[in-house]
Coordinates of C-alpha atoms in Angstrom, one line a residue:
M940 CA -53.9 -13.2 -19.2
G941 CA -51.1 -15.5 -17.9
G942 CA -51.0 -18.9 -16.3
S943 CA -50.9 -21.8 -18.7
I944 CA -52.4 -20.1 -21.7
G945 CA -49.3 -20.5 -24.0
L946 CA -49.1 -24.2 -23.3
I947 CA -52.9 -24.6 -23.9
I948 CA -52.6 -22.7 -27.2
K949 CA -49.7 -25.0 -28.3
Q950 CA -51.7 -28.1 -27.3
E951 CA -54.8 -27.1 -29.2
R952 CA -52.8 -26.1 -32.3
L953 CA -51.1 -29.5 -32.4
N954 CA -54.4 -31.2 -31.8
R955 CA -55.8 -29.5 -34.8
N956 CA -52.7 -30.0 -36.8
I957 CA -52.3 -26.3 -37.5
K958 CA -48.9 -24.8 -38.3
Q959 CA -47.6 -21.9 -36.3
T960 CA -47.5 -19.7 -39.4
V961 CA -51.2 -20.4 -40.1
L962 CA -52.3 -19.7 -36.5
A963 CA -50.2 -16.5 -36.2
K964 CA -51.1 -15.0 -39.6
G965 CA -52.6 -11.6 -39.1
I966 CA -52.4 -11.7 -35.4
C967 CA -48.7 -11.8 -34.4
S968 CA -45.3 -13.0 -35.8
T969 CA -44.5 -16.7 -35.8
S970 CA -41.5 -16.0 -33.6
Y971 CA -43.8 -14.2 -31.1
L972 CA -46.2 -17.1 -31.1
S973 CA -43.3 -19.5 -30.5
K974 CA -42.4 -17.5 -27.4
I975 CA -46.1 -17.6 -26.2
E976 CA -46.2 -21.4 -26.7
S977 CA -43.0 -21.9 -24.8
N978 CA -44.5 -19.8 -22.0
S979 CA -41.5 -17.5 -22.1
T980 CA -43.8 -14.5 -22.7
I981 CA -47.4 -13.7 -21.6
P982 CA -49.5 -12.5 -24.5
S983 CA -51.6 -9.3 -24.3
E984 CA -55.3 -9.5 -24.5
D985 CA -55.1 -8.1 -28.1
V986 CA -53.0 -11.1 -29.1
A987 CA -54.4 -13.8 -26.8
Q988 CA -58.1 -13.4 -27.7
P989 CA -57.7 -13.6 -31.5
L990 CA -55.5 -16.7 -31.1
L991 CA -58.1 -18.3 -28.8
K992 CA -60.9 -17.3 -31.2
R993 CA -59.1 -18.8 -34.2
L994 CA -58.7 -22.1 -32.2
N995 CA -62.3 -21.9 -31.0
L996 CA -61.2 -22.0 -27.4
M997 CA -63.0 -20.7 -24.3
L998 CA -60.7 -20.7 -21.3
E999 CA -62.0 -21.1 -17.7
E1000 CA -60.5 -18.8 -15.1
M1001 CA -60.8 -19.8 -11.5
P1002 CA -59.3 -19.1 -8.1
L1003 CA -56.2 -21.1 -7.0
E1004 CA -58.3 -22.9 -4.4
E1005 CA -60.8 -24.1 -7.0
E1006 CA -58.1 -25.3 -9.4
N1007 CA -56.4 -27.2 -6.6
K1008 CA -59.8 -28.9 -6.0
V1009 CA -60.0 -29.8 -9.7
I1010 CA -56.6 -31.5 -9.4
E1011 CA -57.7 -33.4 -6.2
D1012 CA -60.8 -34.7 -7.9
L1013 CA -58.9 -35.7 -11.0
Y1014 CA -56.3 -37.5 -8.9
A1015 CA -59.2 -39.4 -7.2
L1016 CA -60.5 -40.5 -10.6
Y1017 CA -56.9 -41.4 -11.7
K1018 CA -56.6 -43.7 -8.7
S1019 CA -60.0 -45.3 -9.1
A1020 CA -59.4 -45.8 -12.8
I1021 CA -56.0 -47.5 -12.3
L1022 CA -57.3 -49.9 -9.6
S1023 CA -60.7 -50.7 -11.1
R1024 CA -59.8 -50.6 -14.9
D1025 CA -63.5 -49.8 -15.4
Q1026 CA -63.3 -48.2 -18.9
E1027 CA -66.9 -47.2 -19.1
M1028 CA -66.8 -45.4 -15.8
V1029 CA -63.6 -43.6 -16.7
R1030 CA -64.9 -42.7 -20.2
E1031 CA -68.0 -41.1 -18.6
S1032 CA -66.1 -39.3 -15.9
L1033 CA -63.6 -38.0 -18.3
Q1034 CA -66.2 -36.0 -20.2
Q1035 CA -66.4 -33.3 -17.6
Y1036 CA -62.7 -32.7 -18.1
T1037 CA -62.3 -33.1 -21.8
S1038 CA -65.0 -30.5 -22.4
R1039 CA -63.2 -27.9 -20.4
K1040 CA -60.1 -25.8 -21.0
I1041 CA -58.8 -24.4 -17.7
N1042 CA -56.2 -21.7 -17.6
F1043 CA -54.3 -22.9 -14.6
T1044 CA -52.6 -20.1 -12.7
N1045 CA -50.3 -22.6 -11.0
L1046 CA -48.2 -24.3 -13.7
K1047 CA -47.5 -27.3 -11.5
N1048 CA -51.3 -27.9 -11.5
F1049 CA -51.3 -27.7 -15.3
Y1050 CA -48.5 -30.3 -15.5
S1051 CA -50.2 -32.7 -13.1
Y1052 CA -53.6 -32.2 -14.9
N1053 CA -52.1 -33.2 -18.2
L1054 CA -50.1 -36.1 -16.8
Y1055 CA -53.2 -37.6 -15.2
M1056 CA -55.3 -36.9 -18.3
F1057 CA -52.7 -38.6 -20.5
R1058 CA -52.9 -41.8 -18.4
L1059 CA -56.7 -41.8 -18.3
M1060 CA -56.9 -41.5 -22.0
L1061 CA -54.5 -44.5 -22.3
I1062 CA -56.8 -46.5 -20.0
V1063 CA -59.9 -45.9 -22.2
N1064 CA -57.9 -46.8 -25.3
E1065 CA -58.0 -43.4 -27.0
E1066 CA -56.5 -43.4 -30.5
V1067 CA -52.8 -42.7 -30.4
L1068 CA -53.3 -39.8 -32.8
Q1069 CA -55.8 -38.2 -30.4
I1070 CA -53.4 -38.1 -27.5
Y1071 CA -50.2 -37.5 -29.5
P1072 CA -50.4 -33.6 -28.9
I1073 CA -50.4 -34.2 -25.2
Y1074 CA -47.4 -36.5 -25.6
Q1075 CA -45.5 -33.8 -27.5
V1076 CA -46.3 -31.0 -25.1
L1077 CA -45.5 -33.1 -22.0
I1078 CA -42.0 -34.0 -23.4
K1079 CA -41.3 -30.3 -24.0
M1080 CA -42.3 -29.4 -20.4
E1081 CA -40.2 -32.1 -18.7
A1082 CA -37.4 -29.6 -17.6
D1083 CA -40.0 -27.8 -15.4
F1084 CA -41.3 -31.0 -13.7
D1085 CA -40.5 -32.1 -10.2
D1086 CA -39.3 -35.6 -9.5
K1087 CA -42.9 -37.0 -9.0
Q1088 CA -44.0 -35.5 -12.3
R1089 CA -41.0 -36.7 -14.1
F1090 CA -41.7 -40.2 -12.8
L1091 CA -45.3 -39.9 -14.1
L1092 CA -44.1 -38.7 -17.4
N1093 CA -41.8 -41.7 -17.9
L1094 CA -44.5 -44.1 -16.7
N1095 CA -47.0 -42.6 -19.2
L1096 CA -44.4 -42.6 -22.0
G1097 CA -43.6 -46.2 -21.2
I1098 CA -47.3 -47.3 -21.4
Y1099 CA -47.8 -45.2 -24.6
N1100 CA -44.8 -47.0 -26.3
Y1101 CA -46.0 -50.4 -25.0
L1102 CA -49.4 -49.9 -26.6
I1103 CA -47.9 -49.1 -30.0
A1104 CA -45.7 -52.2 -29.6
E1105 CA -42.4 -50.3 -29.2
Y1106 CA -41.4 -52.5 -26.3
C1107 CA -37.7 -51.6 -26.0
T1108 CA -38.5 -47.9 -25.9
A1109 CA -41.3 -48.6 -23.4
L1110 CA -38.8 -50.4 -21.1
E1111 CA -36.3 -47.7 -21.5
K1112 CA -38.8 -45.1 -20.3
L1113 CA -40.0 -47.3 -17.4
E1114 CA -36.5 -47.9 -16.2
D1115 CA -36.0 -44.1 -16.2
A1116 CA -39.1 -44.0 -14.0
L1117 CA -37.7 -46.7 -11.8
K1118 CA -34.6 -44.5 -11.1
L1119 CA -37.0 -41.9 -9.7
V1120 CA -38.9 -44.1 -7.3
N1121 CA -36.7 -43.2 -4.3
Y1122 CA -36.7 -39.5 -5.0
S1123 CA -40.3 -38.8 -4.2
S1124 CA -43.2 -40.1 -2.0
F1125 CA -45.6 -42.6 -3.5
E1126 CA -48.7 -44.3 -2.2
E1127 CA -48.6 -48.1 -2.1
W1128 CA -51.2 -48.4 -4.9
E1129 CA -49.0 -46.2 -7.2
L1130 CA -46.0 -48.4 -6.7
A1131 CA -48.1 -51.6 -7.3
D1132 CA -49.4 -50.1 -10.5
F1133 CA -45.8 -49.2 -11.6
H1134 CA -44.5 -52.7 -10.8
N1135 CA -47.4 -54.2 -12.8
V1136 CA -46.6 -52.0 -15.8
I1137 CA -42.9 -52.6 -15.8
S1138 CA -43.3 -56.3 -15.4
L1139 CA -45.3 -56.5 -18.7
S1140 CA -42.5 -54.6 -20.5
Y1141 CA -39.8 -56.8 -19.0
F1142 CA -41.8 -59.8 -20.2
K1143 CA -42.2 -58.4 -23.8
C1144 CA -38.4 -57.8 -23.8
N1145 CA -37.7 -61.4 -22.7
E1146 CA -36.3 -60.4 -19.3
Y1147 CA -38.3 -63.0 -17.4
F1148 CA -36.6 -62.8 -14.0
N1149 CA -37.3 -59.1 -13.9
A1150 CA -40.8 -59.6 -15.0
I1151 CA -41.4 -62.1 -12.2
N1152 CA -39.7 -59.9 -9.6
H1153 CA -41.8 -56.8 -10.4
S1154 CA -45.0 -58.9 -10.9
S1155 CA -44.6 -60.4 -7.4
K1156 CA -44.3 -56.9 -5.9
S1157 CA -47.6 -55.8 -7.5
L1158 CA -49.2 -59.1 -6.5
K1159 CA -48.5 -58.6 -2.8
Y1160 CA -50.3 -55.3 -2.7
Y1161 CA -53.3 -56.5 -4.8
K1162 CA -53.7 -59.6 -2.6
D1163 CA -53.3 -57.7 0.7
N1164 CA -55.9 -55.1 -0.5
L1165 CA -58.4 -57.7 -1.9
L1166 CA -58.0 -56.4 -5.5
F1167 CA -58.5 -59.9 -6.9
E1168 CA -58.8 -58.9 -10.6
R1169 CA -55.5 -57.1 -10.4
A1170 CA -54.0 -60.1 -8.6
I1171 CA -55.1 -62.4 -11.4
D1172 CA -53.3 -60.2 -13.9
S1173 CA -50.1 -60.5 -11.9
Y1174 CA -50.4 -64.3 -11.6
I1175 CA -50.9 -64.5 -15.3
V1176 CA -47.8 -62.4 -16.1
T1177 CA -45.8 -64.5 -13.7
G1178 CA -47.1 -67.7 -15.2
M1179 CA -46.3 -66.6 -18.7
A1180 CA -42.7 -65.7 -17.7
Y1181 CA -42.2 -69.1 -16.1
K1182 CA -43.6 -70.8 -19.2
N1183 CA -41.1 -68.9 -21.4
M1184 CA -38.3 -70.0 -19.0
K1185 CA -39.6 -73.6 -19.5
N1186 CA -40.4 -73.9 -15.8
Y1187 CA -43.8 -75.4 -16.6
Q1188 CA -44.5 -76.5 -13.1
E1189 CA -44.3 -73.0 -11.7
A1190 CA -46.2 -71.6 -14.7
E1191 CA -49.1 -74.1 -14.0
K1192 CA -49.0 -73.3 -10.3
N1193 CA -49.5 -69.5 -11.0
Y1194 CA -52.2 -70.1 -13.6
N1195 CA -54.1 -72.3 -11.1
L1196 CA -53.8 -69.7 -8.3
A1197 CA -55.3 -67.2 -10.7
K1198 CA -58.0 -69.7 -11.6
K1199 CA -58.8 -70.3 -8.0
L1200 CA -59.3 -66.6 -7.4
A1201 CA -61.6 -66.4 -10.5
M1202 CA -63.7 -69.3 -9.2
D1203 CA -63.8 -68.2 -5.6
Y1204 CA -64.9 -64.7 -6.4
K1205 CA -67.0 -65.5 -9.5
L1206 CA -64.8 -63.4 -11.8
T1207 CA -66.1 -65.3 -14.9
Q1208 CA -64.6 -62.7 -17.3
Y1209 CA -61.2 -64.2 -16.5
K1210 CA -62.0 -67.9 -17.0
G1211 CA -61.7 -67.8 -20.8
M1212 CA -58.3 -66.2 -20.6
L1213 CA -57.1 -68.6 -17.9
Y1214 CA -58.1 -71.7 -19.8
Q1215 CA -56.4 -70.2 -22.8
N1216 CA -53.2 -69.9 -20.9
L1217 CA -53.5 -73.4 -19.4
G1218 CA -54.1 -74.7 -23.0
S1219 CA -51.0 -72.8 -24.2
L1220 CA -48.9 -74.4 -21.4
Q1221 CA -50.0 -77.9 -22.5
A1222 CA -49.4 -77.0 -26.2
I1223 CA -45.8 -76.0 -25.7
Q1224 CA -45.3 -79.4 -24.0
E1225 CA -46.8 -81.2 -27.0
N1226 CA -49.8 -82.4 -25.0
H1227 CA -52.1 -81.8 -27.9
E1228 CA -55.3 -83.4 -26.5
K1229 CA -55.0 -81.7 -23.2
A1230 CA -54.3 -78.3 -24.9
I1231 CA -57.4 -78.6 -27.1
E1232 CA -59.5 -79.6 -24.0
Y1233 CA -58.5 -76.4 -22.3
Y1234 CA -59.0 -74.3 -25.4
T1235 CA -62.5 -75.8 -25.8
L1236 CA -63.2 -74.8 -22.2
S1237 CA -61.9 -71.3 -23.0
L1238 CA -64.2 -71.0 -25.9
S1239 CA -67.2 -71.8 -23.7
Y1240 CA -66.6 -68.5 -21.9
K1241 CA -66.2 -66.5 -25.1
E1242 CA -69.6 -66.9 -26.8
G1243 CA -70.9 -63.3 -26.1
P1244 CA -70.9 -60.5 -28.7
Q1245 CA -68.2 -58.7 -26.8
Q1246 CA -65.9 -61.7 -26.9
V1247 CA -65.1 -61.9 -30.6
E1248 CA -61.3 -61.1 -30.2
G1249 CA -60.9 -63.6 -27.4
Y1250 CA -62.8 -66.2 -29.5
M1251 CA -60.5 -65.7 -32.4
I1252 CA -57.4 -66.0 -30.2
T1253 CA -58.6 -69.4 -29.0
T1254 CA -59.8 -70.6 -32.4
L1255 CA -56.4 -69.9 -33.9
S1256 CA -54.8 -71.8 -31.0
I1257 CA -56.9 -74.8 -31.8
V1258 CA -56.0 -74.5 -35.5
K1259 CA -52.3 -74.5 -34.6
E1260 CA -52.7 -77.7 -32.5
Y1261 CA -54.4 -79.6 -35.3
S1262 CA -51.8 -78.1 -37.7
K1263 CA -49.0 -79.6 -35.7
Q1264 CA -50.7 -83.0 -36.0
N1265 CA -51.3 -82.5 -39.8
D1266 CA -55.0 -83.0 -39.2
H1267 CA -56.0 -81.2 -42.4
Q1268 CA -59.7 -81.7 -42.0
R1269 CA -60.0 -80.3 -38.5
V1270 CA -57.7 -77.3 -39.4
L1271 CA -60.0 -76.4 -42.3
S1272 CA -63.1 -76.9 -40.2
W1273 CA -61.8 -74.6 -37.4
C1274 CA -60.7 -72.0 -40.0
E1275 CA -64.3 -72.0 -41.2
A1276 CA -65.5 -71.6 -37.7
G1277 CA -63.2 -68.6 -37.3
F1278 CA -64.4 -67.0 -40.5
S1279 CA -68.1 -67.5 -39.4
K1280 CA -67.4 -65.8 -36.1
M1281 CA -65.8 -62.8 -38.0
D1282 CA -69.1 -62.4 -39.9
E1283 CA -70.9 -61.8 -36.6
A1284 CA -68.4 -59.0 -35.6
S1285 CA -69.3 -55.4 -35.6
I1286 CA -67.4 -52.9 -37.8
Q1287 CA -65.3 -51.8 -34.8
Q1288 CA -64.6 -55.4 -33.7
R1289 CA -63.4 -56.3 -37.3
S1290 CA -60.7 -53.7 -37.1
N1291 CA -59.4 -55.3 -33.9
I1292 CA -59.4 -58.8 -35.4
K1293 CA -58.0 -58.0 -38.9
S1294 CA -54.8 -60.0 -38.2
Y1295 CA -56.8 -63.2 -37.8
I1296 CA -58.1 -63.0 -41.3
H1297 CA -54.5 -63.4 -42.5
H1298 CA -53.7 -66.1 -39.9
L1299 CA -56.6 -68.3 -40.9
H1300 CA -56.2 -67.7 -44.6
I1301 CA -52.5 -68.9 -44.3
Y1302 CA -53.4 -72.0 -42.4
Q1303 CA -56.3 -72.7 -44.8
A1304 CA -54.1 -72.3 -47.8
L1305 CA -51.4 -74.5 -46.2
H1306 CA -53.7 -77.4 -45.4
N1307 CA -55.8 -77.5 -48.6
N1308 CA -52.7 -77.2 -50.8
S1309 CA -54.0 -74.0 -52.4
D1310 CA -52.4 -72.7 -55.6
E1311 CA -52.7 -69.3 -53.9
F1312 CA -50.5 -70.4 -50.9
E1313 CA -47.5 -68.3 -51.9
A1314 CA -49.5 -65.2 -52.6
I1315 CA -51.5 -65.6 -49.4
V1316 CA -48.4 -66.0 -47.2
K1317 CA -46.7 -63.0 -48.8
K1318 CA -49.8 -60.9 -48.3
G1319 CA -49.8 -61.9 -44.6
I1320 CA -46.1 -61.1 -44.2
N1321 CA -46.7 -57.7 -45.7
Y1322 CA -49.6 -57.0 -43.4
F1323 CA -47.6 -58.0 -40.3
E1324 CA -44.7 -55.9 -41.4
K1325 CA -47.0 -52.9 -41.6
V1326 CA -48.3 -53.4 -38.1
H1327 CA -44.8 -54.0 -36.7
D1328 CA -45.7 -57.6 -35.6
D1329 CA -42.1 -59.0 -35.8
R1330 CA -43.1 -62.4 -34.3
H1331 CA -45.5 -63.3 -37.2
V1332 CA -43.3 -61.8 -39.9
Q1333 CA -40.6 -64.1 -38.7
K1334 CA -42.9 -67.1 -38.3
Y1335 CA -44.5 -66.8 -41.7
S1336 CA -41.1 -65.9 -43.4
I1337 CA -39.8 -69.3 -42.2
L1338 CA -42.9 -71.0 -43.4
L1339 CA -42.5 -69.5 -46.9
A1340 CA -38.8 -70.0 -47.0
D1341 CA -39.3 -73.7 -46.2
Y1342 CA -41.9 -73.9 -49.0
Y1343 CA -39.5 -72.4 -51.5
Y1344 CA -36.6 -74.6 -50.3
R1345 CA -38.7 -77.8 -50.8
N1346 CA -39.6 -76.6 -54.3
S1347 CA -35.9 -75.9 -55.1
R1348 CA -36.4 -72.2 -55.3
F1349 CA -33.3 -71.5 -53.3
K1350 CA -32.9 -67.8 -54.1
A1351 CA -36.4 -67.0 -52.9
A1352 CA -35.9 -69.3 -49.9
N1353 CA -32.7 -67.4 -49.0
L1354 CA -34.5 -64.0 -49.0
Y1355 CA -37.1 -65.2 -46.5
Y1356 CA -34.7 -67.0 -44.3
Q1357 CA -32.7 -63.8 -44.2
K1358 CA -35.8 -61.8 -43.3
A1359 CA -36.4 -64.2 -40.4
N1360 CA -32.8 -63.9 -39.2
E1361 CA -32.9 -60.1 -39.3
I1362 CA -35.8 -60.2 -36.9
L1363 CA -34.0 -62.7 -34.6
F1364 CA -31.0 -60.4 -34.4
R1365 CA -33.3 -57.4 -33.7
K1366 CA -35.1 -59.2 -30.9
K1367 CA -31.8 -60.0 -29.3
S1368 CA -30.4 -56.5 -29.9
I1369 CA -27.3 -57.9 -31.8
T1370 CA -25.8 -57.3 -35.2
K1371 CA -23.3 -60.2 -35.5
W1372 CA -23.9 -63.9 -35.6
E1373 CA -21.0 -64.5 -33.2
D1374 CA -23.1 -62.8 -30.4
L1375 CA -25.8 -65.4 -30.7

């Protein structure tokens, strides 16, 4: 029994969090299992079957023509999933693959199978821990990949790191993929997808010109092929990049082009997001009334049970606008509205909106002069540190430092100003103040 069996055994062992010594016990030596898992030796039936039994694995054997057809079908799903982003369709279609363990005779097919599966699992938002074994095995196999597979690996690793908020690492992987673009053949939709992905990472890493450049490349393909939802995504990224460059006119132009597509093709699911972005654009220009007007429009498209997170994003935005104007009554009123919406959320939704509990409690404590203000802000900072949300650690550290400074608690103020500065340096990838 040859093919990809050793790599499958390793994958399943990692998936079940079993040590090599435990799996090998009574069957073979740990060193022999290590050779099997690296595919440097083919196990005999006397060794392979007990290992598979211990892992509760049943492998499918099939002719090469049939396994080639499996890869063709999976590639078709991969393409459809990337272009449509229909998570339910992908989740249902994936079941026929996740329930099977195929012993590929052609290792290239095994590599492609896992690269496609990894991306599909990212699309349906599988938990990071569930796909981590695939991540580990793919990295170890990279030396045997061709250029196209190496591109796909770096693309997948880029997306994986982006989703866990490791944006610099994500960009590093995606730039490695960019170097491979000219060394293999790609379909236009694959390149459009790549440009879309890397534009998001450039945006997160504050490289706005690069974000606009790559977003415009994906936008051209999406518009030419009438993929209007994907085109809206590209317009929004471009708009956000222009906004952060303080080119508000270009930002508004791109948001309005996205809004026109949403209106023309009745893509109502985008309207809440688009009005949110238009509101944010007015907010940064201190046009408070216009910002709140757009935010209120955004909320009108976020009333459904599936829109809890979007509702919380916009509610917090409204709270911020009233906070800027020191309108304590309206801040407190909208905080209460946010808490009420949280009560309607399902258990799963509550895990996704946990951060908003801290945001709203901080604004509530600030505007009702709560005696618990200090403790509430500290609790929020601790939470945002745990989830690696540097932006809000920095923001609330400044808030708390200012509070301490006003109350002549200079040592405590210094600690939190220092924390905010450390994040500033990290964001800019510098270590010395002279490089600011």
